[in-house]
């Protein structure tokens, strides 16, 4: 597929920038207390956008650092460095994520891990791959035997009770829980069977668009916390190998919510 081949090319090019800066001065800036940006984010994104404009000047672009531009029928969704905090601390779990959307559907995506030189990729109806080798989700069929991966939103300090309620619930119900620090790679790790499920809140399209199509093409399932259809523009994602999905939905449904707290305190839901 033309767009998938180009997404792979773009992700690898961005990954080259990350490799260049891995052991160099990263010029870290703070967008907020827990939200970092480095020179690598900026240069990776600039290179990817430049190449898109050269190849497809009429396509729209949605990128983490520079936002939305253009209004074409095709749209490229870019995270030039997913896992910036990890990268800034030289913790080797980060990637470049590139997806292509057309008429509201994510058609293909590529996620490149420059540390392990792993290129995850998929196009609708064509299967999922890592370095051109087919991948499939795990066969784990019980949450109690599952390794679950998650992340905390940048707003975790404002949502600490909800975040920790979910985290505690999955620790109690699963075999183990990990926090990777890169949602795109988390989804790919479920796709390849290294983990069995993933959940997180308050993500953005560039965090999940490529990972969603890769996981679904690997045989997995992606929904919101209620089990309804997932959109990359939503704020909740629950993903799994499909076999433990309903159990995961049940666990999330039993956890703390801000509405519970308001009712407990005698507040009124408006």
XYZ file of C-alpha atoms in Angstrom:
270
model
C 0.000 0.000 0.000
C 1.361 3.358 -1.074
C 0.434 5.201 2.111
C 1.721 2.460 4.396
C 5.080 2.362 2.619
C 5.332 6.113 3.043
C 4.298 5.957 6.719
C 7.106 3.439 7.299
C 9.547 5.718 5.493
C 8.456 8.697 7.593
C 8.657 6.823 10.903
C 12.135 5.575 10.085
C 13.275 9.066 9.110
C 11.980 10.506 12.384
C 13.649 7.645 14.231
C 16.943 8.644 12.662
C 16.640 12.026 14.351
C 15.964 10.359 17.712
C 19.020 8.128 17.278
C 21.145 11.189 16.604
C 20.106 12.828 19.876
C 19.922 9.764 22.134
C 23.353 10.382 23.665
C 23.579 14.112 22.937
C 22.303 17.291 24.605
C 18.511 17.231 24.225
C 17.627 20.878 25.073
C 14.654 19.914 27.241
C 11.812 22.423 27.673
C 8.672 22.200 29.800
C 5.256 22.569 28.179
C 3.775 21.886 31.617
C 5.050 20.325 34.847
C 5.064 16.780 33.471
C 4.947 17.472 29.718
C 8.379 17.819 28.119
C 9.572 18.691 24.633
C 13.100 18.304 23.308
C 15.019 19.359 20.227
C 14.556 15.797 18.981
C 10.728 16.149 19.064
C 10.949 19.346 17.057
C 13.469 18.179 14.477
C 11.801 14.801 13.996
C 8.431 16.473 13.418
C 9.889 19.095 11.076
C 11.536 16.412 8.936
C 8.391 14.269 8.743
C 6.186 17.243 7.849
C 8.641 18.448 5.218
C 8.583 15.064 3.501
C 4.768 14.887 3.583
C 4.464 18.331 2.019
C 6.919 17.363 -0.698
C 5.059 14.133 -1.543
C 1.442 15.068 -0.776
C 1.124 18.874 -0.654
C -2.709 18.695 -0.593
C -2.933 16.425 2.460
C -3.793 17.642 5.942
C -1.434 17.112 8.872
C -2.086 16.701 12.593
C 1.140 16.694 14.596
C 1.770 16.843 18.334
C 4.044 19.877 18.406
C 2.702 22.016 15.557
C -0.971 21.062 15.623
C -3.316 20.854 12.642
C -2.688 22.241 9.174
C -4.335 21.823 5.805
C -7.779 20.484 5.005
C -7.268 17.770 2.426
C -9.198 14.512 2.255
C -6.138 12.619 3.436
C -4.627 13.348 6.854
C -1.281 12.343 8.375
C -1.291 11.979 12.165
C 2.188 12.288 13.662
C 3.834 11.818 17.018
C 7.494 12.642 16.355
C 8.576 11.278 19.740
C 6.122 9.299 21.862
C 7.783 8.840 25.236
C 9.585 12.166 25.525
C 10.115 11.880 29.287
C 11.706 8.470 28.791
C 13.874 9.862 26.002
C 14.992 12.854 28.065
C 16.132 10.505 30.833
C 17.690 8.023 28.373
C 15.167 5.375 29.395
C 14.977 3.183 26.268
C 11.237 3.073 25.605
C 10.112 5.628 23.006
C 9.162 5.740 19.342
C 7.922 7.649 16.314
C 4.288 7.104 15.334
C 2.779 7.931 11.917
C -0.768 7.144 10.769
C -2.795 7.967 7.669
C -6.497 8.801 7.895
C -8.933 9.196 5.005
C -12.608 10.130 5.291
C -12.525 9.544 9.028
C -10.926 6.078 8.957
C -7.373 5.253 10.008
C -6.152 3.232 7.023
C -2.612 2.425 8.052
C 0.110 3.199 10.556
C 3.753 2.691 11.432
C 5.437 2.824 14.845
C 9.234 2.762 14.922
C 11.316 1.951 17.996
C 14.845 3.185 17.198
C 16.392 1.549 20.273
C 15.402 -1.993 19.232
C 15.185 -1.170 15.512
C 11.631 -2.516 15.459
C 9.206 -1.218 12.848
C 5.598 -2.106 13.648
C 3.228 -1.543 10.742
C -0.233 -2.385 9.444
C -2.807 -1.472 6.806
C -6.511 -2.262 6.979
C -7.181 -5.766 5.749
C -3.508 -6.596 5.214
C -2.345 -7.815 8.640
C 0.190 -6.455 11.102
C 3.958 -6.812 11.031
C 7.198 -6.081 12.848
C 10.198 -5.754 10.532
C 8.096 -7.418 7.798
C 7.285 -10.466 9.965
C 3.590 -11.131 10.747
C 2.496 -10.604 14.347
C -0.523 -11.747 16.352
C -1.938 -11.020 19.774
C -1.490 -13.454 22.660
C -3.730 -16.417 23.469
C -4.154 -15.437 27.141
C -7.820 -15.922 27.948
C -8.018 -14.983 31.640
C -7.292 -11.576 33.143
C -5.739 -13.315 36.138
C -3.028 -14.697 33.837
C -2.539 -11.464 31.887
C 0.225 -8.867 31.793
C -1.425 -5.451 31.471
C 0.255 -2.202 30.460
C -0.921 1.357 31.070
C 0.084 4.984 31.311
C -0.848 8.022 33.368
C -2.117 11.252 31.767
C -0.179 14.506 32.113
C -3.076 15.624 34.325
C -2.556 12.693 36.703
C -2.047 14.991 39.703
C -5.542 16.391 39.152
C -7.002 12.902 38.600
C -4.906 10.945 41.053
C -7.832 9.143 42.728
C -9.241 7.914 39.418
C -5.827 6.927 38.039
C -4.792 5.039 41.156
C -8.205 3.416 41.540
C -7.846 1.901 38.074
C -4.216 0.963 38.665
C -5.018 -0.756 41.960
C -7.954 -2.628 40.450
C -5.853 -4.089 37.644
C -3.024 -4.991 40.022
C -5.544 -6.973 42.053
C -7.225 -8.679 39.083
C -4.358 -9.317 36.636
C -1.098 -11.205 36.921
C 0.908 -7.968 36.736
C 0.745 -4.344 35.532
C 3.469 -2.325 33.823
C 3.715 1.378 32.979
C 5.731 1.858 29.802
C 5.540 5.587 29.092
C 4.711 5.389 25.361
C 1.108 4.643 24.408
C 1.998 3.869 20.780
C 4.529 1.222 21.845
C 2.147 -0.076 24.518
C -0.422 -0.828 21.795
C 2.231 -2.485 19.648
C 3.324 -4.643 22.583
C -0.242 -5.920 22.907
C -0.294 -6.506 19.133
C 2.837 -8.666 19.247
C 1.749 -10.511 22.411
C 4.324 -9.137 24.839
C 1.402 -7.771 26.858
C -2.232 -8.846 26.865
C -4.105 -5.595 27.473
C -3.748 -1.818 27.734
C -5.842 1.026 29.089
C -5.319 4.762 29.478
C -7.253 8.023 29.568
C -6.754 11.534 28.170
C -4.680 10.553 25.166
C -4.537 12.318 21.786
C -4.930 11.049 18.207
C -1.173 11.034 17.619
C -0.765 8.695 20.624
C -3.162 5.999 19.419
C -3.965 6.258 15.681
C -1.140 4.086 14.340
C -1.194 1.691 17.290
C -4.927 1.124 16.923
C -4.748 -0.172 13.349
C -1.652 -2.261 14.149
C -3.363 -3.912 17.121
C -6.653 -4.521 15.327
C -4.862 -6.022 12.327
C -2.963 -8.292 14.737
C -6.302 -9.682 15.926
C -6.868 -7.443 18.930
C -9.811 -5.318 20.035
C -9.904 -1.589 20.802
C -12.825 0.228 22.462
C -13.511 2.946 24.992
C -13.920 2.077 28.683
C -17.581 1.091 28.136
C -16.861 -1.245 25.246
C -18.189 1.183 22.635
C -16.399 1.908 19.378
C -13.052 3.634 19.805
C -12.065 6.795 17.994
C -8.572 8.243 18.113
C -10.224 11.580 18.961
C -11.817 10.208 22.124
C -10.354 10.359 25.621
C -10.567 6.714 26.717
C -8.886 3.654 25.262
C -9.138 0.040 26.358
C -7.273 -2.432 24.154
C -6.618 -6.147 24.434
C -6.021 -9.422 22.674
C -9.820 -9.670 22.558
C -10.003 -12.656 24.877
C -9.780 -10.676 28.131
C -11.574 -7.574 26.870
C -14.855 -8.018 28.701
C -13.039 -8.676 31.978
C -11.048 -5.481 31.508
C -14.216 -3.491 30.842
C -15.703 -4.914 34.037
C -12.659 -3.898 36.092
C -12.675 -0.322 34.774
C -16.414 -0.088 35.368
C -15.984 -0.839 39.062
C -13.337 1.815 39.715
C -13.630 5.237 41.268
C -15.051 8.078 39.195
C -15.337 11.828 39.873
C -19.120 11.403 39.846
C -18.879 8.954 42.778
C -16.861 11.478 44.747
C -19.366 14.258 44.102
C -22.252 12.113 45.254
C -20.359 10.980 48.346
C -19.740 14.604 49.294
C -23.366 15.539 48.778
C -22.662 17.420 45.598
C -25.009 17.657 42.657
C -24.109 16.370 39.205
C -24.854 19.068 36.664
